Amino acid sequence: LRAWSDCRLPETARLVVAGESYLNGRQAAEVAALASAESSIVLVDRYLDDEDFVSILAGADLVLAPWARATQSGSVAIATALG
């Protein structure tokens, strides 16, 4: 999140951080503060039902997953299937 504001991006670029978080209170507060300080960051910190999940993925140009290997990740498989 800190690096986002240093990127040279089109005015319409958005970073969407979505899904239920398992961060502790301090970490979650830090992420929320960083996201709220940058108008181009959208934080959706909650469980996503299938409809919301697919909607967010379908609107993405790029999906970044926090794993080096995602052999068991339905998220990556769905993102791949959506193109």
XYZ file of C-alpha atoms in Angstrom:
83
model
C 0.000 0.000 0.000
C 2.832 2.377 0.739
C 4.317 1.835 -2.716
C 1.039 2.606 -4.487
C 1.326 6.362 -4.037
C 4.831 6.285 -5.558
C 3.627 4.659 -8.788
C 3.069 6.655 -11.957
C -0.424 5.599 -12.892
C -3.334 6.982 -14.858
C -5.753 9.123 -12.836
C -8.367 6.388 -13.193
C -6.183 3.667 -11.666
C -7.560 2.051 -8.525
C -6.080 -0.443 -6.123
C -8.789 -2.651 -4.671
C -7.780 -4.619 -1.582
C -10.660 -6.994 -1.017
C -11.499 -9.888 1.231
C -11.707 -10.844 4.856
C -8.575 -9.922 6.754
C -6.929 -11.924 9.503
C -4.598 -9.124 10.577
C -4.369 -8.239 14.258
C -5.908 -4.978 15.484
C -2.781 -2.852 15.058
C -2.025 -4.205 11.588
C -5.636 -3.840 10.462
C -5.701 -0.244 11.718
C -2.483 0.518 9.823
C -3.882 -0.908 6.580
C -7.130 1.034 7.045
C -5.202 4.262 7.694
C -2.996 3.792 4.624
C -6.011 3.033 2.443
C -8.043 5.972 3.694
C -5.127 8.358 3.080
C -5.119 7.574 -0.651
C -8.332 8.188 -2.596
C -7.336 5.695 -5.292
C -7.209 2.779 -2.805
C -10.454 0.944 -2.161
C -10.465 -1.293 0.922
C -13.181 -3.938 1.121
C -12.320 -5.615 4.431
C -15.016 -8.230 4.785
C -15.969 -11.686 3.671
C -16.941 -11.613 0.000
C -19.835 -13.772 -1.107
C -19.531 -15.367 -4.551
C -21.386 -12.560 -6.322
C -19.239 -9.793 -4.803
C -16.058 -11.779 -5.364
C -16.738 -12.417 -9.049
C -17.860 -8.816 -9.547
C -14.601 -7.459 -8.114
C -12.478 -9.878 -10.133
C -14.394 -9.223 -13.350
C -13.683 -5.510 -13.013
C -9.962 -5.979 -12.487
C -7.225 -5.522 -15.076
C -4.727 -7.268 -12.813
C -5.052 -9.635 -9.864
C -2.241 -9.888 -7.353
C -2.400 -12.807 -4.923
C -0.309 -12.876 -1.745
C 1.054 -16.367 -2.373
C 4.122 -17.630 -4.180
C 2.216 -20.797 -5.118
C -1.545 -20.975 -5.328
C -2.223 -24.600 -6.158
C -5.179 -24.705 -3.753
C -6.465 -21.178 -4.347
C -9.942 -20.922 -5.775
C -9.336 -17.173 -6.025
C -6.528 -17.567 -8.523
C -8.421 -20.193 -10.517
C -11.498 -17.956 -10.784
C -9.382 -14.920 -11.698
C -7.696 -16.960 -14.413
C -11.031 -18.231 -15.731
C -12.369 -14.670 -15.906
C -9.398 -13.678 -18.020
